[in-house]
JSON list of C-alpha atoms in Angstrom, two decimals:
[
{"chain": "V", "resi": 1, "resn": "HIS", "atom": "CA", "xyz": [-45.11, 84.52, -40.80]},
{"chain": "V", "resi": 2, "resn": "PRO", "atom": "CA", "xyz": [-42.25, 87.00, -40.24]},
{"chain": "V", "resi": 3, "resn": "ARG", "atom": "CA", "xyz": [-39.77, 84.98, -42.32]},
{"chain": "V", "resi": 4, "resn": "SER", "atom": "CA", "xyz": [-42.20, 84.63, -45.24]},
{"chain": "V", "resi": 5, "resn": "SER", "atom": "CA", "xyz": [-42.98, 88.33, -45.12]},
{"chain": "V", "resi": 6, "resn": "PHE", "atom": "CA", "xyz": [-39.28, 89.19, -45.13]},
{"chain": "V", "resi": 7, "resn": "ILE", "atom": "CA", "xyz": [-38.64, 86.92, -48.12]},
{"chain": "V", "resi": 8, "resn": "ALA", "atom": "CA", "xyz": [-41.58, 88.35, -50.05]},
{"chain": "V", "resi": 9, "resn": "LYS", "atom": "CA", "xyz": [-40.22, 91.86, -49.66]},
{"chain": "V", "resi": 10, "resn": "SER", "atom": "CA", "xyz": [-36.59, 91.07, -50.35]},
{"chain": "V", "resi": 11, "resn": "LEU", "atom": "CA", "xyz": [-36.90, 88.41, -53.03]},
{"chain": "V", "resi": 12, "resn": "LEU", "atom": "CA", "xyz": [-35.23, 88.97, -56.36]},
{"chain": "V", "resi": 13, "resn": "VAL", "atom": "CA", "xyz": [-35.83, 86.43, -59.10]},
{"chain": "V", "resi": 14, "resn": "VAL", "atom": "CA", "xyz": [-33.11, 86.47, -61.71]},
{"chain": "V", "resi": 15, "resn": "GLY", "atom": "CA", "xyz": [-33.74, 84.40, -64.82]},
{"chain": "V", "resi": 16, "resn": "SER", "atom": "CA", "xyz": [-31.59, 83.67, -67.80]},
{"chain": "V", "resi": 17, "resn": "VAL", "atom": "CA", "xyz": [-33.23, 82.86, -71.12]},
{"chain": "V", "resi": 18, "resn": "ILE", "atom": "CA", "xyz": [-31.65, 80.92, -73.96]},
{"chain": "V", "resi": 19, "resn": "GLN", "atom": "CA", "xyz": [-28.57, 83.20, -73.98]},
{"chain": "V", "resi": 20, "resn": "PRO", "atom": "CA", "xyz": [-26.72, 82.98, -70.61]},
{"chain": "V", "resi": 21, "resn": "SER", "atom": "CA", "xyz": [-25.81, 86.67, -70.84]},
{"chain": "V", "resi": 22, "resn": "SER", "atom": "CA", "xyz": [-29.46, 87.70, -71.00]},
{"chain": "V", "resi": 23, "resn": "VAL", "atom": "CA", "xyz": [-30.71, 88.27, -67.46]},
{"chain": "V", "resi": 24, "resn": "ASN", "atom": "CA", "xyz": [-34.00, 89.63, -66.14]},
{"chain": "V", "resi": 25, "resn": "ALA", "atom": "CA", "xyz": [-34.41, 90.86, -62.56]},
{"chain": "V", "resi": 26, "resn": "PHE", "atom": "CA", "xyz": [-37.74, 91.26, -60.82]},
{"chain": "V", "resi": 27, "resn": "VAL", "atom": "CA", "xyz": [-38.07, 93.01, -57.46]},
{"chain": "V", "resi": 28, "resn": "SER", "atom": "CA", "xyz": [-41.35, 92.69, -55.59]},
{"chain": "V", "resi": 29, "resn": "ASP", "atom": "CA", "xyz": [-40.84, 95.88, -53.60]},
{"chain": "V", "resi": 30, "resn": "ALA", "atom": "CA", "xyz": [-38.50, 98.42, -55.20]},
{"chain": "V", "resi": 31, "resn": "SER", "atom": "CA", "xyz": [-38.50, 100.56, -52.05]},
{"chain": "V", "resi": 32, "resn": "SER", "atom": "CA", "xyz": [-36.96, 97.71, -50.07]},
{"chain": "V", "resi": 33, "resn": "THR", "atom": "CA", "xyz": [-33.85, 97.41, -52.22]},
{"chain": "V", "resi": 34, "resn": "LYS", "atom": "CA", "xyz": [-32.09, 100.44, -50.76]},
{"chain": "V", "resi": 35, "resn": "SER", "atom": "CA", "xyz": [-31.16, 98.71, -47.52]},
{"chain": "V", "resi": 36, "resn": "TYR", "atom": "CA", "xyz": [-29.68, 95.77, -49.46]},
{"chain": "V", "resi": 37, "resn": "SER", "atom": "CA", "xyz": [-27.01, 97.75, -51.31]},
{"chain": "V", "resi": 38, "resn": "PRO", "atom": "CA", "xyz": [-23.33, 96.69, -50.97]},
{"chain": "V", "resi": 39, "resn": "SER", "atom": "CA", "xyz": [-22.89, 99.27, -48.21]},
{"chain": "V", "resi": 40, "resn": "SER", "atom": "CA", "xyz": [-25.71, 97.80, -46.13]},
{"chain": "V", "resi": 41, "resn": "SER", "atom": "CA", "xyz": [-25.38, 95.81, -42.93]},
{"chain": "V", "resi": 42, "resn": "ALA", "atom": "CA", "xyz": [-26.36, 92.66, -44.84]},
{"chain": "V", "resi": 43, "resn": "ALA", "atom": "CA", "xyz": [-23.40, 93.10, -47.15]},
{"chain": "V", "resi": 44, "resn": "SER", "atom": "CA", "xyz": [-21.04, 93.71, -44.25]},
{"chain": "V", "resi": 45, "resn": "MET", "atom": "CA", "xyz": [-21.79, 90.20, -42.95]},
{"chain": "V", "resi": 46, "resn": "SER", "atom": "CA", "xyz": [-19.44, 88.79, -45.59]},
{"chain": "V", "resi": 47, "resn": "ARG", "atom": "CA", "xyz": [-16.55, 90.93, -44.42]},
{"chain": "V", "resi": 48, "resn": "ASP", "atom": "CA", "xyz": [-16.54, 90.25, -40.67]},
{"chain": "V", "resi": 49, "resn": "TYR", "atom": "CA", "xyz": [-14.28, 87.20, -40.39]},
{"chain": "V", "resi": 50, "resn": "SER", "atom": "CA", "xyz": [-11.48, 85.89, -38.22]},
{"chain": "V", "resi": 51, "resn": "SER", "atom": "CA", "xyz": [-7.92, 86.34, -39.46]},
{"chain": "V", "resi": 52, "resn": "ASN", "atom": "CA", "xyz": [-7.72, 82.89, -41.06]},
{"chain": "V", "resi": 53, "resn": "ILE", "atom": "CA", "xyz": [-10.68, 83.53, -43.38]},
{"chain": "V", "resi": 54, "resn": "ALA", "atom": "CA", "xyz": [-10.25, 85.65, -46.50]},
{"chain": "V", "resi": 55, "resn": "LYS", "atom": "CA", "xyz": [-12.09, 88.98, -46.64]},
{"chain": "V", "resi": 56, "resn": "THR", "atom": "CA", "xyz": [-14.34, 87.95, -49.49]},
{"chain": "V", "resi": 57, "resn": "THR", "atom": "CA", "xyz": [-15.27, 84.42, -48.46]},
{"chain": "V", "resi": 58, "resn": "VAL", "atom": "CA", "xyz": [-18.58, 82.87, -49.43]},
{"chain": "V", "resi": 59, "resn": "VAL", "atom": "CA", "xyz": [-20.04, 79.47, -48.57]},
{"chain": "V", "resi": 60, "resn": "TYR", "atom": "CA", "xyz": [-21.32, 77.04, -51.21]},
{"chain": "V", "resi": 61, "resn": "GLN", "atom": "CA", "xyz": [-23.67, 74.25, -50.21]},
{"chain": "V", "resi": 62, "resn": "PRO", "atom": "CA", "xyz": [-25.22, 71.56, -52.44]},
{"chain": "V", "resi": 63, "resn": "LEU", "atom": "CA", "xyz": [-28.82, 71.25, -51.26]},
{"chain": "V", "resi": 64, "resn": "SER", "atom": "CA", "xyz": [-32.04, 69.69, -52.50]},
{"chain": "V", "resi": 65, "resn": "VAL", "atom": "CA", "xyz": [-35.76, 70.37, -52.22]},
{"chain": "V", "resi": 66, "resn": "SER", "atom": "CA", "xyz": [-38.42, 67.66, -52.31]},
{"chain": "V", "resi": 67, "resn": "VAL", "atom": "CA", "xyz": [-41.09, 68.28, -54.96]},
{"chain": "V", "resi": 68, "resn": "SER", "atom": "CA", "xyz": [-43.84, 65.66, -55.18]},
{"chain": "V", "resi": 69, "resn": "GLY", "atom": "CA", "xyz": [-41.43, 63.16, -53.62]},
{"chain": "V", "resi": 70, "resn": "VAL", "atom": "CA", "xyz": [-38.60, 63.94, -56.07]},
{"chain": "V", "resi": 71, "resn": "ASP", "atom": "CA", "xyz": [-35.33, 65.40, -54.79]},
{"chain": "V", "resi": 72, "resn": "VAL", "atom": "CA", "xyz": [-34.48, 68.42, -56.93]},
{"chain": "V", "resi": 73, "resn": "PRO", "atom": "CA", "xyz": [-30.85, 69.66, -56.66]},
{"chain": "V", "resi": 74, "resn": "VAL", "atom": "CA", "xyz": [-30.34, 73.23, -55.50]},
{"chain": "V", "resi": 75, "resn": "ALA", "atom": "CA", "xyz": [-27.01, 75.08, -55.44]},
{"chain": "V", "resi": 76, "resn": "ALA", "atom": "CA", "xyz": [-26.75, 77.59, -52.57]},
{"chain": "V", "resi": 77, "resn": "TRP", "atom": "CA", "xyz": [-24.26, 80.39, -51.97]},
{"chain": "V", "resi": 78, "resn": "HIS", "atom": "CA", "xyz": [-24.27, 82.68, -48.96]},
{"chain": "V", "resi": 79, "resn": "PRO", "atom": "CA", "xyz": [-22.02, 84.87, -46.81]},
{"chain": "V", "resi": 80, "resn": "THR", "atom": "CA", "xyz": [-20.37, 83.58, -43.68]},
{"chain": "V", "resi": 81, "resn": "ALA", "atom": "CA", "xyz": [-19.48, 85.38, -40.47]},
{"chain": "V", "resi": 82, "resn": "LEU", "atom": "CA", "xyz": [-17.03, 83.15, -38.63]},
{"chain": "V", "resi": 83, "resn": "LYS", "atom": "CA", "xyz": [-15.97, 84.46, -35.26]},
{"chain": "V", "resi": 84, "resn": "ASP", "atom": "CA", "xyz": [-13.21, 82.07, -34.18]},
{"chain": "V", "resi": 85, "resn": "SER", "atom": "CA", "xyz": [-10.76, 79.49, -35.51]},
{"chain": "V", "resi": 86, "resn": "THR", "atom": "CA", "xyz": [-12.80, 76.59, -34.08]},
{"chain": "V", "resi": 87, "resn": "THR", "atom": "CA", "xyz": [-15.79, 77.46, -36.25]},
{"chain": "V", "resi": 88, "resn": "ALA", "atom": "CA", "xyz": [-13.49, 77.98, -39.22]},
{"chain": "V", "resi": 89, "resn": "THR", "atom": "CA", "xyz": [-12.46, 74.30, -39.14]},
{"chain": "V", "resi": 90, "resn": "THR", "atom": "CA", "xyz": [-16.01, 73.33, -40.22]},
{"chain": "V", "resi": 91, "resn": "LEU", "atom": "CA", "xyz": [-15.31, 74.81, -43.66]},
{"chain": "V", "resi": 92, "resn": "GLN", "atom": "CA", "xyz": [-12.81, 73.91, -46.35]},
{"chain": "V", "resi": 93, "resn": "PRO", "atom": "CA", "xyz": [-11.87, 75.50, -49.70]},
{"chain": "V", "resi": 94, "resn": "LEU", "atom": "CA", "xyz": [-14.08, 74.30, -52.53]},
{"chain": "V", "resi": 95, "resn": "ASP", "atom": "CA", "xyz": [-12.01, 72.60, -55.19]},
{"chain": "V", "resi": 96, "resn": "SER", "atom": "CA", "xyz": [-14.60, 72.70, -57.98]},
{"chain": "V", "resi": 97, "resn": "TYR", "atom": "CA", "xyz": [-18.27, 72.58, -58.89]},
{"chain": "V", "resi": 98, "resn": "LYS", "atom": "CA", "xyz": [-19.14, 69.17, -60.33]},
{"chain": "V", "resi": 99, "resn": "HIS", "atom": "CA", "xyz": [-21.15, 69.71, -63.51]},
{"chain": "V", "resi": 100, "resn": "ARG", "atom": "CA", "xyz": [-22.69, 67.04, -65.73]},
{"chain": "V", "resi": 101, "resn": "ILE", "atom": "CA", "xyz": [-23.96, 67.35, -69.29]},
{"chain": "V", "resi": 102, "resn": "SER", "atom": "CA", "xyz": [-26.30, 64.69, -70.66]},
{"chain": "V", "resi": 103, "resn": "VAL", "atom": "CA", "xyz": [-25.52, 64.26, -74.35]},
{"chain": "V", "resi": 104, "resn": "GLN", "atom": "CA", "xyz": [-28.46, 61.86, -74.40]},
{"chain": "V", "resi": 105, "resn": "LYS", "atom": "CA", "xyz": [-30.80, 64.68, -73.45]},
{"chain": "V", "resi": 106, "resn": "ILE", "atom": "CA", "xyz": [-29.33, 67.05, -76.04]},
{"chain": "V", "resi": 107, "resn": "GLY", "atom": "CA", "xyz": [-29.97, 64.51, -78.79]},
{"chain": "V", "resi": 108, "resn": "LYS", "atom": "CA", "xyz": [-33.48, 63.75, -77.57]},
{"chain": "V", "resi": 109, "resn": "LYS", "atom": "CA", "xyz": [-34.58, 67.38, -77.06]},
{"chain": "V", "resi": 110, "resn": "LEU", "atom": "CA", "xyz": [-33.03, 68.92, -80.17]},
{"chain": "V", "resi": 111, "resn": "ALA", "atom": "CA", "xyz": [-33.14, 66.11, -82.73]},
{"chain": "V", "resi": 112, "resn": "GLY", "atom": "CA", "xyz": [-35.50, 63.48, -81.31]},
{"chain": "V", "resi": 113, "resn": "TRP", "atom": "CA", "xyz": [-32.69, 60.92, -81.11]},
{"chain": "V", "resi": 114, "resn": "ASN", "atom": "CA", "xyz": [-33.17, 58.09, -78.62]},
{"chain": "V", "resi": 115, "resn": "PHE", "atom": "CA", "xyz": [-30.13, 55.99, -79.49]},
{"chain": "V", "resi": 116, "resn": "ILE", "atom": "CA", "xyz": [-27.30, 57.95, -77.79]},
{"chain": "V", "resi": 117, "resn": "PRO", "atom": "CA", "xyz": [-25.67, 55.76, -75.07]},
{"chain": "V", "resi": 118, "resn": "SER", "atom": "CA", "xyz": [-25.19, 56.96, -71.49]},
{"chain": "V", "resi": 119, "resn": "PHE", "atom": "CA", "xyz": [-21.38, 56.76, -71.73]},
{"chain": "V", "resi": 120, "resn": "ALA", "atom": "CA", "xyz": [-21.53, 59.71, -74.12]},
{"chain": "V", "resi": 121, "resn": "ASN", "atom": "CA", "xyz": [-22.48, 61.96, -71.18]},
{"chain": "V", "resi": 122, "resn": "ARG", "atom": "CA", "xyz": [-19.71, 64.22, -69.90]},
{"chain": "V", "resi": 123, "resn": "ASN", "atom": "CA", "xyz": [-18.65, 65.43, -66.45]},
{"chain": "V", "resi": 124, "resn": "PHE", "atom": "CA", "xyz": [-16.94, 68.79, -65.97]},
{"chain": "V", "resi": 125, "resn": "SER", "atom": "CA", "xyz": [-15.26, 70.63, -63.11]},
{"chain": "V", "resi": 126, "resn": "LEU", "atom": "CA", "xyz": [-15.90, 74.36, -62.87]},
{"chain": "V", "resi": 127, "resn": "LYS", "atom": "CA", "xyz": [-13.41, 76.46, -60.94]},
{"chain": "V", "resi": 128, "resn": "PRO", "atom": "CA", "xyz": [-14.85, 78.57, -58.10]},
{"chain": "V", "resi": 129, "resn": "GLY", "atom": "CA", "xyz": [-13.99, 82.25, -58.19]},
{"chain": "V", "resi": 130, "resn": "ALA", "atom": "CA", "xyz": [-12.89, 81.94, -61.81]},
{"chain": "V", "resi": 131, "resn": "GLN", "atom": "CA", "xyz": [-13.77, 85.57, -62.54]},
{"chain": "V", "resi": 132, "resn": "ASN", "atom": "CA", "xyz": [-12.61, 87.04, -59.22]},
{"chain": "V", "resi": 133, "resn": "ASN", "atom": "CA", "xyz": [-9.15, 86.25, -57.85]},
{"chain": "V", "resi": 134, "resn": "ASN", "atom": "CA", "xyz": [-10.02, 87.99, -54.59]},
{"chain": "V", "resi": 135, "resn": "LEU", "atom": "CA", "xyz": [-12.95, 85.68, -53.88]},
{"chain": "V", "resi": 136, "resn": "ARG", "atom": "CA", "xyz": [-12.62, 82.53, -51.82]},
{"chain": "V", "resi": 137, "resn": "VAL", "atom": "CA", "xyz": [-15.34, 79.87, -51.93]},
{"chain": "V", "resi": 138, "resn": "VAL", "atom": "CA", "xyz": [-15.59, 77.36, -49.09]},
{"chain": "V", "resi": 139, "resn": "THR", "atom": "CA", "xyz": [-17.92, 74.46, -48.37]},
{"chain": "V", "resi": 140, "resn": "PRO", "atom": "CA", "xyz": [-18.92, 72.62, -45.16]},
{"chain": "V", "resi": 141, "resn": "THR", "atom": "CA", "xyz": [-16.63, 69.73, -44.29]},
{"chain": "V", "resi": 142, "resn": "GLN", "atom": "CA", "xyz": [-19.38, 67.58, -42.81]},
{"chain": "V", "resi": 143, "resn": "GLN", "atom": "CA", "xyz": [-23.01, 68.54, -42.26]},
{"chain": "V", "resi": 144, "resn": "GLN", "atom": "CA", "xyz": [-25.06, 71.25, -43.84]},
{"chain": "V", "resi": 145, "resn": "GLN", "atom": "CA", "xyz": [-24.82, 74.69, -42.29]},
{"chain": "V", "resi": 146, "resn": "GLN", "atom": "CA", "xyz": [-27.89, 76.66, -41.35]},
{"chain": "V", "resi": 147, "resn": "LEU", "atom": "CA", "xyz": [-28.82, 79.14, -44.05]},
{"chain": "V", "resi": 148, "resn": "PRO", "atom": "CA", "xyz": [-28.53, 82.78, -42.99]},
{"chain": "V", "resi": 149, "resn": "SER", "atom": "CA", "xyz": [-31.43, 85.22, -42.67]},
{"chain": "V", "resi": 150, "resn": "SER", "atom": "CA", "xyz": [-30.25, 87.26, -45.64]},
{"chain": "V", "resi": 151, "resn": "PRO", "atom": "CA", "xyz": [-32.10, 88.80, -48.59]},
{"chain": "V", "resi": 152, "resn": "VAL", "atom": "CA", "xyz": [-32.88, 85.98, -51.02]},
{"chain": "V", "resi": 153, "resn": "VAL", "atom": "CA", "xyz": [-31.98, 85.77, -54.70]},
{"chain": "V", "resi": 154, "resn": "ILE", "atom": "CA", "xyz": [-33.20, 82.92, -56.91]},
{"chain": "V", "resi": 155, "resn": "LEU", "atom": "CA", "xyz": [-31.23, 82.31, -60.11]},
{"chain": "V", "resi": 156, "resn": "SER", "atom": "CA", "xyz": [-33.13, 80.55, -62.88]},
{"chain": "V", "resi": 157, "resn": "HIS", "atom": "CA", "xyz": [-31.12, 78.94, -65.66]},
{"chain": "V", "resi": 158, "resn": "GLY", "atom": "CA", "xyz": [-32.29, 78.91, -69.24]},
{"chain": "V", "resi": 159, "resn": "TYR", "atom": "CA", "xyz": [-33.48, 76.08, -71.46]},
{"chain": "V", "resi": 160, "resn": "LEU", "atom": "CA", "xyz": [-30.95, 73.21, -71.51]},
{"chain": "V", "resi": 161, "resn": "GLY", "atom": "CA", "xyz": [-28.90, 75.07, -68.88]},
{"chain": "V", "resi": 162, "resn": "SER", "atom": "CA", "xyz": [-27.93, 74.03, -65.37]},
{"chain": "V", "resi": 163, "resn": "ARG", "atom": "CA", "xyz": [-27.83, 75.34, -61.80]},
{"chain": "V", "resi": 164, "resn": "PHE", "atom": "CA", "xyz": [-24.19, 76.34, -62.34]},
{"chain": "V", "resi": 165, "resn": "ASP", "atom": "CA", "xyz": [-24.77, 78.51, -65.43]},
{"chain": "V", "resi": 166, "resn": "LEU", "atom": "CA", "xyz": [-24.68, 81.73, -63.41]},
{"chain": "V", "resi": 167, "resn": "TYR", "atom": "CA", "xyz": [-22.28, 80.68, -60.66]},
{"chain": "V", "resi": 168, "resn": "PRO", "atom": "CA", "xyz": [-19.95, 83.73, -61.03]},
{"chain": "V", "resi": 169, "resn": "LEU", "atom": "CA", "xyz": [-22.99, 85.97, -60.47]},
{"chain": "V", "resi": 170, "resn": "ALA", "atom": "CA", "xyz": [-24.07, 83.80, -57.54]},
{"chain": "V", "resi": 171, "resn": "GLU", "atom": "CA", "xyz": [-20.65, 84.10, -55.92]},
{"chain": "V", "resi": 172, "resn": "ALA", "atom": "CA", "xyz": [-20.60, 87.87, -56.39]},
{"chain": "V", "resi": 173, "resn": "LEU", "atom": "CA", "xyz": [-24.08, 88.29, -54.88]},
{"chain": "V", "resi": 174, "resn": "ALA", "atom": "CA", "xyz": [-23.22, 86.07, -51.92]},
{"chain": "V", "resi": 175, "resn": "SER", "atom": "CA", "xyz": [-20.10, 88.15, -51.26]},
{"chain": "V", "resi": 176, "resn": "GLU", "atom": "CA", "xyz": [-22.40, 91.17, -50.94]},
{"chain": "V", "resi": 177, "resn": "GLY", "atom": "CA", "xyz": [-24.56, 89.52, -48.29]},
{"chain": "V", "resi": 178, "resn": "PHE", "atom": "CA", "xyz": [-27.28, 87.71, -50.28]},
{"chain": "V", "resi": 179, "resn": "LEU", "atom": "CA", "xyz": [-28.49, 84.14, -49.92]},
{"chain": "V", "resi": 180, "resn": "VAL", "atom": "CA", "xyz": [-28.43, 82.84, -53.52]},
{"chain": "V", "resi": 181, "resn": "LEU", "atom": "CA", "xyz": [-30.36, 79.74, -54.55]},
{"chain": "V", "resi": 182, "resn": "SER", "atom": "CA", "xyz": [-30.10, 78.13, -57.98]},
{"chain": "V", "resi": 183, "resn": "PRO", "atom": "CA", "xyz": [-32.44, 75.16, -58.51]},
{"chain": "V", "resi": 184, "resn": "GLU", "atom": "CA", "xyz": [-32.10, 72.59, -61.27]},
{"chain": "V", "resi": 185, "resn": "TYR", "atom": "CA", "xyz": [-35.10, 72.72, -63.58]},
{"chain": "V", "resi": 186, "resn": "PRO", "atom": "CA", "xyz": [-36.55, 69.75, -65.52]},
{"chain": "V", "resi": 187, "resn": "GLU", "atom": "CA", "xyz": [-35.10, 70.91, -68.87]},
{"chain": "V", "resi": 188, "resn": "SER", "atom": "CA", "xyz": [-31.57, 71.09, -67.45]},
{"chain": "V", "resi": 189, "resn": "LEU", "atom": "CA", "xyz": [-28.79, 69.35, -69.39]},
{"chain": "V", "resi": 190, "resn": "ALA", "atom": "CA", "xyz": [-27.64, 67.76, -66.14]},
{"chain": "V", "resi": 191, "resn": "ASP", "atom": "CA", "xyz": [-30.70, 65.48, -66.36]},
{"chain": "V", "resi": 192, "resn": "SER", "atom": "CA", "xyz": [-30.44, 64.95, -62.59]},
{"chain": "V", "resi": 193, "resn": "PHE", "atom": "CA", "xyz": [-34.04, 63.87, -61.96]},
{"chain": "V", "resi": 194, "resn": "ASP", "atom": "CA", "xyz": [-37.13, 62.59, -63.77]},
{"chain": "V", "resi": 195, "resn": "ALA", "atom": "CA", "xyz": [-39.82, 65.28, -63.81]},
{"chain": "V", "resi": 196, "resn": "THR", "atom": "CA", "xyz": [-42.55, 62.89, -64.95]},
{"chain": "V", "resi": 197, "resn": "ILE", "atom": "CA", "xyz": [-44.15, 60.99, -62.07]},
{"chain": "V", "resi": 198, "resn": "ILE", "atom": "CA", "xyz": [-46.02, 57.83, -63.05]},
{"chain": "V", "resi": 199, "resn": "ASP", "atom": "CA", "xyz": [-48.85, 56.39, -60.97]},
{"chain": "V", "resi": 200, "resn": "PRO", "atom": "CA", "xyz": [-47.64, 52.84, -60.17]},
{"chain": "V", "resi": 201, "resn": "SER", "atom": "CA", "xyz": [-51.17, 51.42, -60.02]},
{"chain": "V", "resi": 202, "resn": "SER", "atom": "CA", "xyz": [-52.47, 52.78, -63.33]},
{"chain": "V", "resi": 203, "resn": "GLY", "atom": "CA", "xyz": [-49.24, 53.41, -65.20]},
{"chain": "V", "resi": 204, "resn": "GLU", "atom": "CA", "xyz": [-50.54, 56.84, -66.18]},
{"chain": "V", "resi": 205, "resn": "ILE", "atom": "CA", "xyz": [-48.79, 60.18, -65.73]},
{"chain": "V", "resi": 206, "resn": "GLN", "atom": "CA", "xyz": [-49.65, 61.53, -62.30]},
{"chain": "V", "resi": 207, "resn": "THR", "atom": "CA", "xyz": [-47.62, 64.75, -62.20]},
{"chain": "V", "resi": 208, "resn": "ILE", "atom": "CA", "xyz": [-45.11, 66.60, -64.37]},
{"chain": "V", "resi": 209, "resn": "ILE", "atom": "CA", "xyz": [-42.82, 68.76, -62.25]},
{"chain": "V", "resi": 210, "resn": "ASP", "atom": "CA", "xyz": [-42.29, 72.24, -63.69]},
{"chain": "V", "resi": 211, "resn": "ARG", "atom": "CA", "xyz": [-40.40, 75.43, -62.80]},
{"chain": "V", "resi": 212, "resn": "ASP", "atom": "CA", "xyz": [-43.24, 76.98, -60.80]},
{"chain": "V", "resi": 213, "resn": "MET", "atom": "CA", "xyz": [-43.62, 73.89, -58.62]},
{"chain": "V", "resi": 214, "resn": "ILE", "atom": "CA", "xyz": [-39.89, 73.91, -57.85]},
{"chain": "V", "resi": 215, "resn": "ARG", "atom": "CA", "xyz": [-39.73, 77.63, -57.08]},
{"chain": "V", "resi": 216, "resn": "ASN", "atom": "CA", "xyz": [-42.84, 77.55, -54.90]},
{"chain": "V", "resi": 217, "resn": "GLN", "atom": "CA", "xyz": [-41.61, 74.58, -52.90]},
{"chain": "V", "resi": 218, "resn": "LEU", "atom": "CA", "xyz": [-38.20, 76.19, -52.52]},
{"chain": "V", "resi": 219, "resn": "LEU", "atom": "CA", "xyz": [-39.74, 79.35, -51.05]},
{"chain": "V", "resi": 220, "resn": "LEU", "atom": "CA", "xyz": [-41.90, 77.31, -48.68]},
{"chain": "V", "resi": 221, "resn": "THR", "atom": "CA", "xyz": [-38.81, 75.64, -47.22]},
{"chain": "V", "resi": 222, "resn": "LEU", "atom": "CA", "xyz": [-37.10, 78.93, -46.34]}
]
């Protein structure tokens, strides 16, 4: 499949470990990275806009991927190449990324506590473009936009992290022409889905969703 072949050659997997500042990059084909530099045609996609769109505009879309029947949240950033003002009306400035921290999960994972109530959980708003004043982040006003045929980067958060841990990096990569995908993993503090699937007939554990299952399914959907 041409699309799968393209992804396999251009895929970068960036993973953070416990410390958010610790990042590992893996490139499947080092010789293919030259054409994806900031001066490449892929990067120039993010700079070819109509006059009412800022030069460094990237699109953020909240997506999901179905893994064993469970909807796993995926944050997506990508360049946009709007050609006229009519198309531009389908996008609006993104006010904030909505981020949730489950204090319940922190207590359970780190101390084995099961008594923390759900109202202890906290919601946060993260400001787009917080580390780049020249960057504008927009989001679709109604339906999901088609993802571009750009080189793909997958950001993997660390233990007890979230899909927004590396959002400044995601924004920067998208502004250079990459399609950036950041899935939520089972150990995320957002606690947005149950990774343990129980067989309703037997009551036994049927499947436990892990990182590899999520990444593999994500790549299959591209």
